[in-house]
Coordinates of C-alpha atoms and ligand atoms in Angstrom, one line a residue:
Chain A
M92 CA -15.6 -6.1 -12.4
N93 CA -14.1 -4.5 -15.5
F94 CA -15.1 -1.0 -15.9
V95 CA -13.9 -1.0 -19.6
A96 CA -17.2 -2.8 -20.2
K97 CA -18.3 -1.0 -23.2
N98 CA -21.9 -0.4 -22.4
K99 CA -21.2 1.2 -19.0
L100 CA -18.8 3.6 -20.7
L101 CA -21.5 4.5 -23.1
F102 CA -24.0 5.0 -20.5
F103 CA -21.7 7.2 -18.7
F104 CA -21.0 9.2 -21.9
I105 CA -24.5 9.5 -22.7
S106 CA -25.4 10.8 -19.3
F107 CA -22.5 13.2 -19.2
V108 CA -23.7 14.8 -22.7
A109 CA -27.4 14.9 -21.4
V110 CA -26.3 16.7 -18.1
G111 CA -24.3 19.1 -20.2
V112 CA -27.0 20.0 -22.7
I113 CA -29.5 20.3 -19.7
C114 CA -27.2 22.7 -18.0
Q115 CA -26.5 24.7 -21.0
F116 CA -30.1 25.2 -22.0
A117 CA -32.3 24.9 -19.0
L118 CA -30.0 26.1 -16.0
N119 CA -28.4 29.3 -15.2
S120 CA -24.9 30.1 -15.1
Y121 CA -24.6 29.9 -11.3
I122 CA -25.6 26.1 -11.5
Q123 CA -23.2 25.7 -14.5
A124 CA -20.3 26.9 -12.5
L125 CA -21.3 24.7 -9.6
V126 CA -21.2 21.6 -11.9
V127 CA -17.7 22.5 -13.1
S128 CA -16.7 23.1 -9.3
F129 CA -18.0 19.6 -8.6
M130 CA -15.9 18.0 -11.3
I131 CA -12.7 19.8 -10.0
N132 CA -13.5 18.8 -6.4
A133 CA -14.0 15.3 -7.5
I134 CA -10.5 15.4 -9.0
M135 CA -9.0 16.6 -5.9
A136 CA -10.9 14.1 -3.8
L137 CA -9.7 11.2 -6.2
S138 CA -6.0 12.4 -6.1
L139 CA -5.9 12.3 -2.3
N140 CA -8.1 9.2 -2.0
F141 CA -5.3 7.3 -3.9
I142 CA -2.6 8.1 -1.7
T143 CA -4.3 8.2 1.7
G144 CA -7.3 5.7 1.0
V145 CA -5.5 3.1 -1.0
A146 CA -1.9 3.4 0.1
N147 CA -2.7 4.5 3.7
Q148 CA -0.1 7.4 3.3
F149 CA -1.7 10.4 5.1
S150 CA -1.1 13.5 3.1
L151 CA -2.1 17.0 4.1
G152 CA -0.5 18.6 1.4
Q153 CA -2.9 18.5 -1.5
A154 CA -3.4 22.2 -1.7
G155 CA 0.2 22.7 -2.3
F156 CA 0.3 20.6 -5.4
M157 CA -3.1 22.2 -6.5
A158 CA -1.3 25.6 -6.0
L159 CA 1.6 24.5 -8.2
G160 CA -0.9 23.4 -11.0
A161 CA -2.8 26.6 -10.8
Y162 CA 0.0 29.0 -10.7
T163 CA 2.0 27.1 -13.6
S164 CA -0.9 26.7 -15.9
A165 CA -2.1 30.4 -15.4
V166 CA 1.6 31.9 -15.8
L167 CA 2.1 29.8 -18.9
T168 CA -0.9 30.9 -20.6
K169 CA -0.6 34.5 -19.7
V170 CA 3.1 34.9 -20.4
F171 CA 3.8 32.7 -23.4
L172 CA 0.5 31.9 -24.9
A173 CA -1.3 35.2 -25.2
D174 CA -4.1 34.1 -23.0
Q175 CA -5.5 31.8 -25.7
W176 CA -8.0 29.4 -24.0
Y177 CA -7.2 26.5 -26.1
F178 CA -3.8 26.1 -24.7
I179 CA -5.4 25.3 -21.4
P180 CA -5.3 21.6 -21.9
L181 CA -1.5 21.8 -22.5
T182 CA -0.7 24.1 -19.8
A183 CA -2.9 22.2 -17.3
L184 CA -0.8 19.1 -18.1
A185 CA 2.3 21.2 -17.6
G186 CA 0.8 22.2 -14.3
A187 CA 0.4 18.6 -13.2
V188 CA 3.9 17.8 -14.4
V189 CA 5.4 20.5 -12.2
A190 CA 3.3 19.3 -9.1
T191 CA 4.6 15.7 -9.9
V192 CA 8.4 16.9 -9.8
A193 CA 7.5 18.7 -6.6
G194 CA 6.0 15.4 -5.3
Y195 CA 9.0 13.6 -6.3
L196 CA 11.2 16.0 -4.2
V197 CA 8.7 15.6 -1.1
A198 CA 8.6 11.8 -1.5
L199 CA 12.2 11.2 -1.8
P200 CA 13.1 11.6 1.9
S201 CA 9.6 11.2 3.2
F202 CA 9.1 7.4 2.2
K203 CA 12.4 6.3 3.9
L204 CA 10.7 6.6 7.2
R205 CA 7.5 4.9 8.5
G206 CA 4.5 6.3 10.4
D207 CA 2.7 9.7 10.3
Y208 CA 5.8 11.6 9.4
L209 CA 4.4 12.1 5.9
A210 CA 1.5 14.1 7.3
I211 CA 3.8 16.9 8.9
V212 CA 6.1 16.8 5.7
T213 CA 3.2 17.3 3.4
M214 CA 1.6 20.0 5.5
G215 CA 4.9 21.8 5.8
F216 CA 5.3 21.4 2.0
A217 CA 2.0 23.1 1.1
E218 CA 2.9 25.9 3.6
I219 CA 6.1 26.6 1.9
V220 CA 4.5 26.5 -1.6
R221 CA 1.8 29.1 -0.1
V222 CA 4.5 31.3 1.3
L223 CA 6.5 31.4 -2.0
F224 CA 3.7 32.5 -3.9
L225 CA 2.6 35.0 -1.2
N226 CA 6.0 36.7 -1.7
W227 CA 6.2 36.6 -5.5
N228 CA 4.9 39.8 -6.9
F229 CA 4.8 38.8 -10.5
V230 CA 1.8 36.7 -9.7
G231 CA 0.1 39.3 -7.3
G232 CA 1.6 38.2 -4.1
P233 CA -1.0 38.3 -1.4
R234 CA -3.4 40.2 -3.6
G235 CA -3.8 37.0 -5.7
Y236 CA -3.5 36.3 -9.4
N237 CA -6.0 38.4 -11.4
G238 CA -7.2 37.9 -15.0
V239 CA -6.3 34.2 -15.5
V240 CA -7.7 33.1 -18.7
K241 CA -11.0 31.4 -18.5
W242 CA -12.9 28.9 -20.7
P243 CA -14.9 31.0 -23.3
E244 CA -18.2 28.9 -22.8
F245 CA -19.7 26.7 -20.3
L246 CA -20.0 23.6 -22.7
I247 CA -16.2 23.8 -23.4
S248 CA -15.3 24.1 -19.8
Y249 CA -17.7 21.3 -19.0
G250 CA -16.1 19.1 -21.8
F251 CA -12.5 19.7 -20.8
T252 CA -13.2 19.4 -17.1
G253 CA -15.2 16.2 -17.6
L254 CA -12.5 14.8 -19.6
A255 CA -10.0 15.5 -16.9
L256 CA -12.2 13.9 -14.4
F257 CA -12.8 10.8 -16.6
L258 CA -8.9 10.5 -17.0
T259 CA -8.2 10.9 -13.4
F260 CA -10.8 8.3 -12.4
M261 CA -9.8 5.8 -15.0
V262 CA -6.2 6.0 -14.3
L263 CA -6.6 5.7 -10.4
Y264 CA -9.3 3.1 -10.7
H265 CA -7.3 0.8 -13.0
L266 CA -4.3 1.3 -10.9
K267 CA -6.4 0.4 -7.8
I268 CA -7.4 -2.8 -9.2
S269 CA -4.1 -3.7 -10.7
W270 CA -0.9 -5.4 -9.3
F271 CA 0.0 -2.0 -8.3
G272 CA -3.3 -1.5 -6.1
R273 CA -2.7 -4.8 -4.6
N274 CA 0.8 -4.0 -3.4
L275 CA -0.8 -0.7 -1.9
W276 CA -3.7 -2.6 -0.3
A277 CA -1.1 -5.0 1.3
L278 CA 1.3 -2.2 2.6
N279 CA -1.6 -0.2 3.8
E280 CA -2.6 -3.1 6.1
D281 CA 0.9 -4.4 7.1
E282 CA 4.0 -2.9 5.9
I283 CA 6.2 -5.4 7.4
A284 CA 4.4 -8.4 5.9
A285 CA 4.2 -6.7 2.4
E286 CA 7.8 -6.2 2.5
V287 CA 8.6 -9.8 3.5
M288 CA 6.6 -10.9 0.5
G289 CA 8.9 -8.9 -1.7
T290 CA 7.1 -5.8 -2.2
P291 CA 9.5 -2.7 -2.4
I292 CA 7.2 -0.7 -0.2
A293 CA 9.2 2.6 -0.2
K294 CA 9.1 2.5 -4.0
N295 CA 5.4 1.6 -4.2
K296 CA 4.5 4.5 -1.9
R297 CA 6.8 6.9 -3.8
F298 CA 4.9 6.0 -7.2
A299 CA 1.4 6.2 -5.4
F300 CA 2.5 9.8 -4.1
L301 CA 3.6 10.9 -7.7
F302 CA 0.4 9.9 -9.3
S303 CA -1.7 11.8 -6.5
A304 CA 0.6 14.8 -7.0
F305 CA 0.0 14.8 -10.8
F306 CA -3.8 14.9 -10.6
A307 CA -3.7 17.3 -7.6
G308 CA -1.8 19.5 -10.0
L309 CA -4.2 18.9 -12.8
G310 CA -7.1 19.9 -10.6
G311 CA -5.4 22.8 -9.5
A312 CA -4.8 24.2 -12.9
L313 CA -8.5 23.8 -13.9
Y314 CA -9.5 25.4 -10.5
G315 CA -7.6 28.4 -11.7
H316 CA -9.0 28.6 -15.2
H317 CA -12.5 28.0 -14.0
L318 CA -12.5 30.9 -11.6
G319 CA -10.2 33.2 -13.3
Y320 CA -8.8 34.3 -10.1
F321 CA -7.0 32.8 -7.2
S322 CA -4.5 33.8 -4.4
P323 CA -2.2 32.0 -2.1
A324 CA -4.9 32.0 0.4
S325 CA -7.1 29.8 -1.8
F326 CA -4.6 26.9 -1.2
G327 CA -4.2 27.1 2.6
F328 CA -4.5 24.4 5.1
L329 CA -8.3 24.6 4.9
M330 CA -8.2 23.6 1.2
S331 CA -6.3 20.4 2.1
V332 CA -8.7 19.5 4.8
Q333 CA -11.7 20.2 2.6
I334 CA -10.3 17.7 0.1
L335 CA -9.6 15.2 2.9
I336 CA -13.3 15.7 4.0
F337 CA -14.3 14.6 0.4
A338 CA -12.3 11.5 0.5
V339 CA -13.2 10.5 4.0
L340 CA -17.0 10.9 3.3
G341 CA -16.9 8.9 0.0
G342 CA -15.0 6.1 1.6
L343 CA -11.1 6.0 1.8
G344 CA -10.3 3.5 -1.0
S345 CA -13.5 4.0 -3.0
M346 CA -12.7 6.0 -6.3
S347 CA -16.4 6.3 -6.9
G348 CA -17.2 7.2 -3.4
S349 CA -14.9 10.2 -3.9
I350 CA -16.8 11.5 -6.7
L351 CA -20.2 10.9 -5.0
A352 CA -18.9 12.7 -1.9
A353 CA -17.7 15.6 -4.1
G354 CA -21.0 15.9 -5.5
I355 CA -22.9 16.0 -2.1
L356 CA -20.5 18.3 -0.5
T357 CA -20.5 20.7 -3.6
A358 CA -24.2 20.8 -3.7
L359 CA -25.1 20.7 0.1
P360 CA -23.8 24.1 1.1
E361 CA -25.8 25.7 -1.9
I362 CA -28.9 23.9 -1.1
L363 CA -28.7 25.0 2.7
R364 CA -27.7 28.4 1.5
S365 CA -31.0 28.6 -0.4
L366 CA -33.2 27.6 2.5
P367 CA -35.3 30.4 3.9
T368 CA -33.7 30.9 7.4
G369 CA -34.3 34.6 8.1
G370 CA -30.7 35.5 7.3
L371 CA -29.0 32.9 9.7
D372 CA -26.3 31.0 8.0
I373 CA -27.4 27.3 9.0
R374 CA -24.6 26.0 6.7
M375 CA -22.1 26.4 9.6
I376 CA -24.4 24.3 12.0
V377 CA -25.8 21.6 9.6
F378 CA -22.5 20.9 7.9
P379 CA -20.6 20.1 10.9
I380 CA -23.5 18.1 12.4
L381 CA -23.6 16.0 9.3
L382 CA -20.1 15.2 9.3
I383 CA -20.0 14.3 13.1
L384 CA -23.1 12.0 12.4
L385 CA -21.3 10.4 9.5
M386 CA -18.3 9.7 11.8
I387 CA -20.5 8.2 14.4
L388 CA -22.7 6.1 12.0
R389 CA -20.3 5.2 9.2
P390 CA -16.8 5.8 10.0
Q391 CA -15.7 4.1 6.9
G392 CA -17.3 6.6 4.7
L393 CA -20.2 6.2 2.4
L394 CA -19.0 3.3 0.4
G395 CA -16.2 2.1 2.4
R396 CA -13.7 0.6 -0.1
K397 CA -16.3 -0.5 -2.6
E398 CA -17.3 1.1 -5.8
L399 CA -20.7 2.0 -7.1
F400 CA -20.8 -0.2 -10.0
Chain B
M114 CA 30.3 -38.0 -1.7
S115 CA 31.2 -34.3 -1.5
A116 CA 30.6 -32.3 1.5
P117 CA 27.0 -30.9 1.2
T118 CA 26.9 -27.0 0.2
K119 CA 25.6 -24.5 3.0
M120 CA 22.3 -22.8 2.0
L121 CA 22.8 -20.3 4.9
S122 CA 25.7 -19.3 7.0
V123 CA 25.4 -17.0 10.0
E124 CA 28.8 -15.9 11.3
N125 CA 29.5 -14.2 14.6
L126 CA 26.2 -12.3 14.6
N127 CA 25.9 -9.5 17.3
L128 CA 23.0 -7.2 18.0
S129 CA 22.2 -5.1 21.2
F130 CA 19.2 -3.3 22.1
G131 CA 20.2 -0.4 24.3
G132 CA 22.0 -2.4 27.1
I133 CA 20.6 -5.8 26.1
K134 CA 22.6 -8.0 24.2
A135 CA 19.8 -10.0 22.2
V136 CA 22.3 -11.8 20.1
D137 CA 25.8 -12.6 21.1
Q138 CA 28.3 -13.9 18.7
V139 CA 26.0 -16.5 17.2
S140 CA 27.2 -18.6 14.3
F141 CA 25.6 -21.5 12.5
H142 CA 24.8 -22.9 9.2
I143 CA 22.1 -24.7 7.4
F144 CA 23.0 -27.3 4.7
E145 CA 20.9 -27.5 1.5
N146 CA 17.5 -29.3 2.0
E147 CA 18.2 -29.6 5.5
L148 CA 15.6 -28.9 8.3
L149 CA 17.3 -27.0 11.1
G150 CA 15.5 -26.1 14.3
L151 CA 16.6 -23.2 16.3
I152 CA 15.3 -23.4 19.9
G153 CA 15.8 -21.5 23.3
P154 CA 13.9 -20.4 26.2
N155 CA 11.8 -17.0 25.9
G156 CA 13.8 -14.0 25.2
A157 CA 16.7 -16.2 23.9
G158 CA 17.0 -14.2 20.7
K159 CA 15.4 -16.6 18.2
T160 CA 13.1 -14.1 16.5
T161 CA 15.8 -11.4 16.6
V162 CA 18.0 -13.9 14.7
F163 CA 15.2 -14.1 12.2
N164 CA 14.7 -10.4 12.0
M165 CA 18.4 -10.1 11.0
I166 CA 18.2 -12.8 8.3
S167 CA 15.1 -11.4 6.9
G168 CA 16.5 -7.8 6.6
F169 CA 14.5 -6.0 9.3
Y170 CA 17.3 -5.5 11.9
R171 CA 20.8 -4.7 10.7
A172 CA 23.5 -6.8 12.7
D173 CA 25.9 -4.8 14.7
S174 CA 28.5 -7.0 13.4
G175 CA 28.8 -10.4 11.8
T176 CA 27.8 -11.8 8.3
I177 CA 24.8 -13.7 6.9
K178 CA 25.5 -15.5 3.9
L179 CA 22.9 -17.1 1.5
R180 CA 24.9 -19.4 -0.5
E181 CA 27.8 -17.4 -1.4
D182 CA 26.0 -13.8 -1.3
V183 CA 26.5 -11.7 1.8
I184 CA 22.9 -10.4 2.5
N185 CA 23.4 -8.5 5.8
E186 CA 22.5 -5.2 4.2
Y187 CA 19.8 -6.4 2.0
S188 CA 16.4 -4.7 2.6
P189 CA 13.4 -7.2 3.4
D190 CA 12.0 -7.3 0.0
K191 CA 15.6 -7.9 -1.6
V192 CA 16.2 -10.8 0.9
N193 CA 12.9 -12.2 -0.2
K194 CA 13.9 -11.9 -3.9
A195 CA 17.1 -13.6 -3.0
G196 CA 15.3 -16.7 -1.9
I197 CA 14.3 -16.5 1.6
A198 CA 10.8 -16.3 2.7
R199 CA 9.4 -16.4 6.2
T200 CA 6.3 -16.4 8.5
F201 CA 5.9 -14.6 11.8
Q202 CA 5.3 -15.5 15.4
N203 CA 2.2 -13.5 15.4
I204 CA 0.4 -14.2 12.3
R205 CA 0.6 -11.2 9.8
L206 CA -1.8 -12.1 7.0
F207 CA -3.6 -9.2 5.2
G208 CA -6.9 -9.7 6.8
E209 CA -8.8 -7.2 4.6
L210 CA -7.7 -9.0 1.5
T211 CA -9.1 -12.5 0.4
V212 CA -7.3 -15.9 0.8
V213 CA -6.4 -16.0 -2.9
E214 CA -5.4 -12.3 -2.8
N215 CA -3.0 -12.9 -0.1
V216 CA -1.3 -15.5 -2.4
L217 CA -1.5 -13.4 -5.4
L218 CA 0.2 -10.5 -3.8
A219 CA 3.0 -12.7 -2.9
M220 CA 3.2 -14.4 -6.3
Q221 CA 2.9 -11.2 -8.3
Q222 CA 6.3 -10.0 -6.8
T223 CA 7.9 -12.8 -9.0
E224 CA 6.5 -11.4 -12.1
T225 CA 6.9 -8.4 -14.3
L226 CA 3.7 -6.5 -14.7
G227 CA 3.8 -3.2 -16.5
W228 CA 2.4 0.2 -15.9
I229 CA 1.1 1.0 -19.2
E230 CA -0.7 -2.2 -19.6
S231 CA -2.5 -2.1 -16.3
L232 CA -3.3 1.6 -16.9
F233 CA -5.1 0.6 -20.0
R234 CA -6.1 -2.8 -18.7
T235 CA -5.2 -4.4 -21.9
K236 CA -6.3 -7.9 -23.0
S237 CA -2.9 -9.2 -22.4
Y238 CA -2.7 -7.7 -18.9
R239 CA -6.0 -9.3 -17.9
D240 CA -4.8 -12.5 -19.2
K241 CA -1.7 -12.1 -17.1
E242 CA -4.0 -11.3 -14.1
K243 CA -6.2 -14.5 -14.9
A244 CA -3.1 -16.7 -15.1
L245 CA -1.7 -15.4 -11.9
Y246 CA -5.1 -15.9 -10.2
D247 CA -5.5 -19.4 -11.5
R248 CA -2.0 -20.3 -10.4
S249 CA -2.9 -18.8 -6.8
V250 CA -5.8 -21.0 -6.6
E251 CA -3.8 -24.0 -7.9
L252 CA -1.3 -23.5 -5.0
L253 CA -4.2 -23.1 -2.5
K254 CA -5.6 -26.5 -3.7
I255 CA -2.3 -28.3 -2.9
F256 CA -3.3 -27.2 0.6
S257 CA -6.9 -27.8 0.5
L258 CA -7.5 -24.0 1.0
D259 CA -9.0 -23.5 -2.6
H260 CA -12.7 -23.8 -1.4
L261 CA -11.7 -20.7 0.9
A262 CA -10.1 -18.6 -1.8
E263 CA -12.8 -15.7 -1.9
E264 CA -13.0 -15.5 2.0
F265 CA -11.4 -12.6 3.8
S266 CA -8.4 -14.2 5.6
R267 CA -9.3 -12.7 8.8
N268 CA -12.3 -14.8 8.9
L269 CA -10.3 -18.1 8.8
P270 CA -9.9 -20.2 12.0
Y271 CA -6.5 -19.7 13.7
G272 CA -4.9 -23.2 12.3
L273 CA -5.9 -22.2 8.7
Q274 CA -4.4 -18.7 9.0
R275 CA -1.2 -20.3 10.2
K276 CA -1.3 -22.6 7.0
L277 CA -2.2 -19.8 4.7
E278 CA 0.8 -17.9 5.9
I279 CA 3.0 -20.8 4.8
V280 CA 1.4 -21.0 1.6
R281 CA 1.8 -17.2 1.1
A282 CA 5.5 -17.6 1.8
L283 CA 5.7 -20.5 -0.7
A284 CA 4.2 -18.4 -3.3
T285 CA 7.3 -16.1 -3.4
K286 CA 9.3 -19.4 -4.7
P287 CA 11.8 -19.4 -1.9
K288 CA 14.9 -21.7 -1.4
L289 CA 14.8 -21.2 2.2
L290 CA 11.7 -21.1 4.5
I291 CA 12.1 -20.0 7.9
L292 CA 9.2 -20.4 10.2
D293 CA 8.7 -18.6 13.7
E294 CA 7.0 -20.9 16.0
P295 CA 4.3 -22.3 13.5
A296 CA 2.7 -24.4 16.1
A297 CA 2.2 -21.7 18.7
G298 CA -1.4 -21.9 19.8
M299 CA -2.1 -25.2 18.1
N300 CA -3.6 -28.1 19.7
H301 CA -2.3 -31.6 19.6
Q302 CA -4.2 -32.7 16.3
E303 CA -3.2 -29.3 14.6
T304 CA 0.4 -29.8 15.6
E305 CA 0.6 -33.4 14.1
D306 CA -0.9 -31.9 10.8
L307 CA 1.6 -29.2 10.9
K308 CA 4.4 -31.8 11.2
K309 CA 3.2 -33.4 8.1
L310 CA 2.7 -30.2 6.1
I311 CA 6.3 -29.1 6.9
H312 CA 7.7 -32.5 5.7
F313 CA 5.2 -32.2 2.7
V314 CA 6.3 -28.8 1.7
K315 CA 10.0 -29.6 2.1
Q316 CA 9.9 -32.3 -0.2
K317 CA 7.4 -31.1 -2.8
F318 CA 9.2 -27.6 -3.1
N319 CA 12.6 -28.9 -2.6
L320 CA 13.2 -26.6 0.3
T321 CA 15.7 -25.9 3.0
V322 CA 13.9 -25.2 6.2
L323 CA 14.7 -23.1 9.5
L324 CA 12.3 -23.6 12.3
I325 CA 11.8 -21.9 15.6
E326 CA 9.6 -23.7 17.8
H327 CA 8.8 -24.3 21.6
D328 CA 7.1 -27.6 21.0
M329 CA 9.7 -30.0 21.9
K330 CA 8.1 -33.0 20.6
L331 CA 7.7 -31.3 17.2
I332 CA 11.3 -30.1 17.2
M333 CA 12.8 -33.5 18.3
S334 CA 10.7 -35.5 15.8
I335 CA 11.2 -33.5 12.6
C336 CA 14.6 -31.7 12.9
E337 CA 17.6 -33.0 11.6
R338 CA 19.8 -30.8 13.6
I339 CA 19.2 -28.4 16.3
V340 CA 21.0 -25.0 17.4
V341 CA 20.0 -23.9 21.1
L342 CA 20.4 -20.2 22.1
N343 CA 20.0 -18.9 25.6
R344 CA 20.3 -15.2 26.6
G345 CA 21.5 -14.4 22.9
I346 CA 24.5 -17.2 23.1
K347 CA 24.6 -20.3 21.2
I348 CA 24.8 -22.9 24.0
A349 CA 24.6 -26.2 21.8
E350 CA 24.3 -27.7 18.4
G351 CA 23.7 -31.1 17.4
L352 CA 21.5 -34.0 16.7
P353 CA 18.0 -34.2 18.4
S354 CA 19.5 -37.1 20.6
E355 CA 22.6 -35.0 21.4
I356 CA 20.5 -31.9 22.3
K357 CA 18.1 -34.1 24.5
A358 CA 21.2 -35.2 26.6
N359 CA 23.0 -31.9 26.7
T360 CA 23.3 -30.6 30.3
S361 CA 23.5 -27.0 29.6
V362 CA 20.4 -27.2 27.4
I363 CA 18.7 -28.8 30.1
E364 CA 19.8 -26.3 32.6
A365 CA 18.8 -23.3 30.4
Y366 CA 15.3 -24.8 30.2
L367 CA 14.8 -25.9 33.7
G368 CA 17.2 -23.8 35.6
K369 CA 20.4 -24.8 37.2
R370 CA 20.2 -27.3 40.0
S371 CA 21.7 -26.2 43.1
Ligands
ATP548 N1 12.8 -4.3 18.8 C1 13.4 -4.6 20.1 N2 13.7 -3.6 21.0 C2 14.2 -3.9 22.2 N3 14.4 -5.1 22.7 C3 14.2 -6.2 21.8 C4 13.6 -5.9 20.5 N4 13.4 -7.2 20.1 C5 13.8 -8.0 20.9 N5 14.2 -7.5 21.9 C6 14.8 -8.2 23.1 O1 15.7 -9.0 22.6 C7 15.6 -10.2 23.5 C8 15.3 -11.3 22.6 O2 14.1 -11.4 22.1 P1 13.5 -12.5 21.0 O3 12.3 -12.0 20.6 O4 14.5 -12.5 19.8 O5 13.3 -13.7 21.6 P2 12.8 -15.2 21.4 O6 13.8 -16.0 21.3 O7 12.3 -14.9 20.0 O8 11.8 -15.3 22.5 P3 10.2 -16.0 22.4 O9 10.5 -17.4 22.5 O10 9.6 -15.5 23.5 O11 9.6 -15.5 21.1 C9 14.5 -9.9 24.5 O12 15.2 -9.7 25.6 C10 13.8 -9.0 23.8 O13 13.1 -8.1 24.9
MG549 MG1 10.3 -15.2 19.2

């Protein structure tokens, strides 16, 4: 049960280094970028899975937090820190904090009410964030934000993004199996019964939401520095839905499932793209079919609530 | 002997749903260590009274006091922390959690478990978890449910689910236990067992008990006093023998003789 088991950690660390080395020396920059994208997707999927999978609070605003993280970190490095990449870990944390503050403002009124109200509020929130950046010329408005400082090397990008993913996973997984996670499972199933047992449900939901916003902000910041460019359109409704698909495919409530799903869904479109189909873009056919099949055959997602280890 | 202290007092409680007056000027009290029955025909307002006591419904007017504290405005979790635990007319266990997790969840609310220690899963945190787990199993053992600790609670037979719901309520360390139709759907033998169980927990945990029940035999045999509601109004209050002989109670249950 206890993931801190040292040999497991060591195993993960060695595999992580090995993958990094292989990517660096044996694979091209295209694959390298894909690996980093996968890790960012995994962070986003984890952030959503915690609030939606464990706490059963349907959020459709993950892209909003992501945008706040991305813009905050990019502006800070550009304006105050002379585009030095080694400040990225700090500014990314700042981006995560800004997203958390926004999360707090959204959570304050949202969790006084029960039901699917949250989905609408979070969707509205993400839209407001997007429109704000759309109208902010300093960061490029609709043209997007150009020249965001990037990591200088694949291995550095790989290392820091990997570290962020590791932190995200460890924090959310440990919360999931702690007293806090138990509170969330309980209110996930039956809010009324949980409340009668003395669980302060609004407070618990609020905290779950803050953790979710924090890591979504972190993922967003890394997204920006990975690509070096983004625009308000990058953080539209489709992004929120895509993150939701990751979490659902892996299994709502399964943290390792989210990472697995992010891996599959990052790789799959690229594999499909590389197939010789005579110019036909079969991605748009295969992808939806796979999702439909999954919903029919395994509605609880690949892992359900379980973990891989 | 001095007068016994009141554990719970309900004074002039009112609640309407739209046009329906579900609870109308209801007053009653429970003494410490008493077992009080709350009865009445379907729709009399019994569950509604429970929901007001446990903080789910706000009374339109009236007061609810736990000892000296007015608890009308408390949220359900605060009511629980103040010392009232309840079960539901329709069982509300956490079906996807195991039996022991159901108890653990309730028990951990009485503890202070930190954020940092759980994030790092420190040794001391794991020890605390282990201790909580052991205590939960111990509590289950008192009710001979410990061999089912790792089962999903949804897989338990009906009677045991009812029992587990009571155990879970006890895990929050209440002073006052309120049970909403615990015998509903039980056969004769199960009801007999439940009767013993209620007596047992009352003694063992030094509890005051408020009980809603339709099973008259059960009510008459275990309650020390009974309050009768009909259409939201309290129509009688007294010893079981008095209630049995009360004409307005008989009319409420059997209809008025013409
Ligand atoms: N949430 C609600 N909204 C509207 N009406 C309600 C609500 N809860 C209860 N009522 C009404 O209040 C009245 C009392 O209901 P209550 O559930 O308290 O009865 P009861 O005495 O527990 O009955 P039973 O023995 O059938 O459980 C009923 O007429 C019921 O329809
Ligand atoms: Mg009822």
